[in-house]
mmCIF file of C-alpha atoms in Angstrom:
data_model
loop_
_atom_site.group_PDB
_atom_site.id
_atom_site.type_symbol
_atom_site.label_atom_id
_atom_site.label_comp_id
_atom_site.label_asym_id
_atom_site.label_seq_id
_atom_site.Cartn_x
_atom_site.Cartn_y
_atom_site.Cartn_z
ATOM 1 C CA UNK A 1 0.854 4.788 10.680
ATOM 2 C CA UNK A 2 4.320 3.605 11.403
ATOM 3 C CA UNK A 3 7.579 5.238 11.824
ATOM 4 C CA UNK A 4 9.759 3.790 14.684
ATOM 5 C CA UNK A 5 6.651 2.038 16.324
ATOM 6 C CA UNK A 6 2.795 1.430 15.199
ATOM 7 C CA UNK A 7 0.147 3.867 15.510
ATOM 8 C CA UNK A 8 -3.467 2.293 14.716
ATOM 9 C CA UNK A 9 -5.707 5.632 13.835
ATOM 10 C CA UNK A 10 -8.117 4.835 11.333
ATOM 11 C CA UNK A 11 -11.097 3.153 12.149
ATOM 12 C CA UNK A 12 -12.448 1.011 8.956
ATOM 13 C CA UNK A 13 -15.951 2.512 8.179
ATOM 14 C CA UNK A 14 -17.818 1.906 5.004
ATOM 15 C CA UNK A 15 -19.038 5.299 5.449
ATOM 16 C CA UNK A 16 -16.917 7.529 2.860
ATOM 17 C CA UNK A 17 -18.012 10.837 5.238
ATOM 18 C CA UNK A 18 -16.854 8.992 8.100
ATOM 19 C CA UNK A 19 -13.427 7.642 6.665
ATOM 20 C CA UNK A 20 -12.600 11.294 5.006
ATOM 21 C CA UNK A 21 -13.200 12.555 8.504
ATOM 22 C CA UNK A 22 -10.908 10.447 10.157
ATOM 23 C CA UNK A 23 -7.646 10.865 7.501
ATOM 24 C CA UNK A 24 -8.436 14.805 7.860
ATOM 25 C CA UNK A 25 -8.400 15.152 11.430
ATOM 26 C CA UNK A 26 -5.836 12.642 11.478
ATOM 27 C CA UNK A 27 -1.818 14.240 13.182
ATOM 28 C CA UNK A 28 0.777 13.103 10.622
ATOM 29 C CA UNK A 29 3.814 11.204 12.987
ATOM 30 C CA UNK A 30 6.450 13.010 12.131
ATOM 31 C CA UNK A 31 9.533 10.823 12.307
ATOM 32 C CA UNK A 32 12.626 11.157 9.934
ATOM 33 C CA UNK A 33 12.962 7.103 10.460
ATOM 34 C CA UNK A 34 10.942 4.929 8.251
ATOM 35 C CA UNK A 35 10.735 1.399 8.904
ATOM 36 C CA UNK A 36 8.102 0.026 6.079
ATOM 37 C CA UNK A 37 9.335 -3.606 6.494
ATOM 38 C CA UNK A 38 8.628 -3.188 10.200
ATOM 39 C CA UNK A 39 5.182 -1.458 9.022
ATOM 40 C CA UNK A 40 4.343 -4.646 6.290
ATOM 41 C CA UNK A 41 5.119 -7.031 9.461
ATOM 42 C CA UNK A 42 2.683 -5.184 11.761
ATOM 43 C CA UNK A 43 0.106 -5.570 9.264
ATOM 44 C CA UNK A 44 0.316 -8.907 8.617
ATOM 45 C CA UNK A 45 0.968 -9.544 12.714
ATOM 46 C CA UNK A 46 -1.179 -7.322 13.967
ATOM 47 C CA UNK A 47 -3.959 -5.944 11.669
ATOM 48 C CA UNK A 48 -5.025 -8.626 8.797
ATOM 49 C CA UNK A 49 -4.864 -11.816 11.738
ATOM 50 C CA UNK A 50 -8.506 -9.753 13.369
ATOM 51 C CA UNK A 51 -9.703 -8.830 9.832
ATOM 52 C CA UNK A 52 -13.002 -10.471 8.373
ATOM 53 C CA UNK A 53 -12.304 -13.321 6.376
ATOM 54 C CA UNK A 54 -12.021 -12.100 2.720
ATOM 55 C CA UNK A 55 -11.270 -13.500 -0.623
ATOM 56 C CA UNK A 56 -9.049 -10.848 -1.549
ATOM 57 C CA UNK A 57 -6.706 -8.673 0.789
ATOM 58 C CA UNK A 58 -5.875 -5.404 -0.470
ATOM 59 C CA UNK A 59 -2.874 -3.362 1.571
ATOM 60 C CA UNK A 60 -2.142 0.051 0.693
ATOM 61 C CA UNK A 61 1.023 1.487 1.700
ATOM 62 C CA UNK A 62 1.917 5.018 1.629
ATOM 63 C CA UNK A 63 5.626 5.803 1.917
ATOM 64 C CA UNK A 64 7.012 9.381 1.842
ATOM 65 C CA UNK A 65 10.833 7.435 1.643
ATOM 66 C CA UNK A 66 13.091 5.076 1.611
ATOM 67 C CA UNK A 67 12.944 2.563 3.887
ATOM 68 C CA UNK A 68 15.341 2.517 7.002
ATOM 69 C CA UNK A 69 14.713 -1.986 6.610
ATOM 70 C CA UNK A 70 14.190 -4.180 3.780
ATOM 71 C CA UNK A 71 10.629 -3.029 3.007
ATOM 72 C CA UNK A 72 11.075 -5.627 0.054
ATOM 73 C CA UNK A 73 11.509 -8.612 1.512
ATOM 74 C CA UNK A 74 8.893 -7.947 4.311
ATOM 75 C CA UNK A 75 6.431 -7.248 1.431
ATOM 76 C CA UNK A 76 7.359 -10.739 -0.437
ATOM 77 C CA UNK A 77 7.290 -12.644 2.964
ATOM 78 C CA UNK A 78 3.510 -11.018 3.364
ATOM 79 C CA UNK A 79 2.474 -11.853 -0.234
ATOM 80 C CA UNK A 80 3.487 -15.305 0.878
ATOM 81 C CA UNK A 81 1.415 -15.501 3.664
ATOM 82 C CA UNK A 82 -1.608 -17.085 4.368
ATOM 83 C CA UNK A 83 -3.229 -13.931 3.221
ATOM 84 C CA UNK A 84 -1.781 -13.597 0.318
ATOM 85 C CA UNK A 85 -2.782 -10.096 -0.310
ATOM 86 C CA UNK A 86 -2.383 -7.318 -3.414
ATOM 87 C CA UNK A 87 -0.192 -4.776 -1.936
ATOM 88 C CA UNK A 88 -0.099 -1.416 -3.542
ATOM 89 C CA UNK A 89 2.883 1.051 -2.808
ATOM 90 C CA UNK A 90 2.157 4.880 -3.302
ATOM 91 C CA UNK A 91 4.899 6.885 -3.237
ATOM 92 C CA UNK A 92 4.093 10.620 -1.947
ATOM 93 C CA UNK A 93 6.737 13.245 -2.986
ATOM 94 C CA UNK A 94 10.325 13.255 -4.537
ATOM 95 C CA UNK A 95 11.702 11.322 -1.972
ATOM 96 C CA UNK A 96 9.650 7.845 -2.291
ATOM 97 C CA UNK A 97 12.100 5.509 -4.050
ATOM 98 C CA UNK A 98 10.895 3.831 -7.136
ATOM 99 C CA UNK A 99 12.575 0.862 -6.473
ATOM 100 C CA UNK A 100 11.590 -0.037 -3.234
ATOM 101 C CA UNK A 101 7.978 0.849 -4.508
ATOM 102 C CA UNK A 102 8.607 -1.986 -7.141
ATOM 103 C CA UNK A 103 10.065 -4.038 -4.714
ATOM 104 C CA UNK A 104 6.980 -3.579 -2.407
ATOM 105 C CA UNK A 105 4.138 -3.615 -4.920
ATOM 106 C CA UNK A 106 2.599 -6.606 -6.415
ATOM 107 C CA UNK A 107 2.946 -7.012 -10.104
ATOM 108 C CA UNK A 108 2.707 -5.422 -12.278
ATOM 109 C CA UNK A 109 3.985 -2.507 -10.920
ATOM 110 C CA UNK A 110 2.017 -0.456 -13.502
ATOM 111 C CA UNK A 111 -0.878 -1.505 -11.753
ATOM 112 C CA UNK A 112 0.211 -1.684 -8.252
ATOM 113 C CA UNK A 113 2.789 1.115 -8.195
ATOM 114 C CA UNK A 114 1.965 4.629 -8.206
ATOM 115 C CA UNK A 115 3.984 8.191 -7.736
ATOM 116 C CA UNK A 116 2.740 11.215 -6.465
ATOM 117 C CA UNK A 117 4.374 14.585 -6.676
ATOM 118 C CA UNK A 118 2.463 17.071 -4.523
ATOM 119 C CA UNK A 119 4.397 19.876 -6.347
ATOM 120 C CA UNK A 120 2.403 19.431 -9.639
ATOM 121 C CA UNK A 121 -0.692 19.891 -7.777
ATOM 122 C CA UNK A 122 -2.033 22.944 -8.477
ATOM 123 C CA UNK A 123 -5.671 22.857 -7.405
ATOM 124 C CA UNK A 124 -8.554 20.453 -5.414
ATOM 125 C CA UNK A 125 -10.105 18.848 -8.678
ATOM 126 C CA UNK A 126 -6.227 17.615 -9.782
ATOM 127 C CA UNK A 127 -5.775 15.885 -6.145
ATOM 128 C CA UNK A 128 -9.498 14.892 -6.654
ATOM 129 C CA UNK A 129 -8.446 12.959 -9.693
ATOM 130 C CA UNK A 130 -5.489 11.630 -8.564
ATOM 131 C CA UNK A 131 -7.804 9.921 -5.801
ATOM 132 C CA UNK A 132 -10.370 8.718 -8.100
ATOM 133 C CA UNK A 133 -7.387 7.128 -10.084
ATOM 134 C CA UNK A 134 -6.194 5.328 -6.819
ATOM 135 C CA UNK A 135 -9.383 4.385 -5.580
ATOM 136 C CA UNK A 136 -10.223 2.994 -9.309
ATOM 137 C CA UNK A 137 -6.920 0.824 -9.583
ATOM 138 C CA UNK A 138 -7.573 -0.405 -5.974
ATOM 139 C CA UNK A 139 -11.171 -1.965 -7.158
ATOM 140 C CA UNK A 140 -10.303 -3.004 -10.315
ATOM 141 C CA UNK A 141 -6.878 -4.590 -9.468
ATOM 142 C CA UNK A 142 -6.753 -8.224 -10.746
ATOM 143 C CA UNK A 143 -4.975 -11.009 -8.469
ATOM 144 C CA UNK A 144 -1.523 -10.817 -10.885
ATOM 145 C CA UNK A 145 1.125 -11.539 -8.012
ATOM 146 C CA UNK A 146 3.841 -13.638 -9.072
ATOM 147 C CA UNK A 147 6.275 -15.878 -6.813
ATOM 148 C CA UNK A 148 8.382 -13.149 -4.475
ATOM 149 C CA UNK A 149 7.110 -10.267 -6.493
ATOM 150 C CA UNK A 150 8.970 -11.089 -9.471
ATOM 151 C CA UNK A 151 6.674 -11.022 -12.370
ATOM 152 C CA UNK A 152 6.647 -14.088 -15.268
ATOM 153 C CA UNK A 153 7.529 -12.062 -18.044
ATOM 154 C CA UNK A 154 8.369 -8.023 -17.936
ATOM 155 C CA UNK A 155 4.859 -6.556 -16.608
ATOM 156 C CA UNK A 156 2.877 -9.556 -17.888
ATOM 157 C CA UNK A 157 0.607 -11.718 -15.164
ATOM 158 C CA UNK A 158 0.213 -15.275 -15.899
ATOM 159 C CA UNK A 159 -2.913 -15.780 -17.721
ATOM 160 C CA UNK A 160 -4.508 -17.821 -15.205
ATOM 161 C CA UNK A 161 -4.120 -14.876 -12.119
ATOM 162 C CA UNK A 162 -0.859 -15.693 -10.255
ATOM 163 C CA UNK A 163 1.538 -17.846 -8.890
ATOM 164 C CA UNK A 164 1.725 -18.435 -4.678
#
């Protein structure tokens, strides 16, 4: 989590009991600021640096706002790293703004960007789907990120899988 300052609370697990566990019991910081370019920074900084080598980093970023800091730019300067990772932005709530999610997702944004509107919940199974659909576009997401976010051609990836 990060609002003003990082909070590491989730410990990775393969173990989906585990995992559910920890985001249940987990306390929500509860911090009007949001600082998401400051967040995208600590991850690159702090958290991908110690993870296992992998062919494909995936980030996903849940954002409740807009950004107090240019959550853009961050998220360009970390798709330009050495990591080079997908980043998908999940907006929770009326509040998320869809450009900044474009701005922070990797393209096409109709793969990397999703909205959420708690409000048009109305049971479990319905937040049990939306999940499924998340967890489905995280695995399946192809390697489509274009130079600083910007795709080639509308939502279209370049046929051969991205430009660095």
């Amino acid at each position: 989590q990060y609002a003003d300052q990082a909070r590491y609370d989730i410990v990775w697990t393969y173990n989906q009991a585990d995992f559910s566990s920890q985001i249940s019991s987990d306390q929500y910081l509860n911090n009007p600021s949001r600082f998401t370019g400051q967040a995208l920074n600590f991850c690159q900084n702090s958290i991908l640096q110690y993870s296992l080598n992998s062919e494909t980093y995936r980030i996903v970023l849940f954002t409740t706002g807009k950004s107090s800091d240019d959550a853009g730019s961050a998220a360009n300067q970390l798709r330009d790293s050495i990591y080079h990772p997908q980043i998908f932005a999940v907006g929770l709530g009326m509040e998320a703004d869809n450009n900044e999610l474009i701005a922070i997702a990797s393209n096409p944004p109709s793969e990397y960007k999703l909205e959420i509107d708690w409000r048009v919940l109305e049971n479990e199974s319905q937040l049990e789907k939306v999940a499924q659909d998340m967890a489905s576009r995280i695995c399946s997401a192809t390697d489509c990120s274009c130079s600083h976010g910007i795709p080639v051609s509308g939502e279209e990836c370049p046929v051969w899988g991205g430009e660095w």
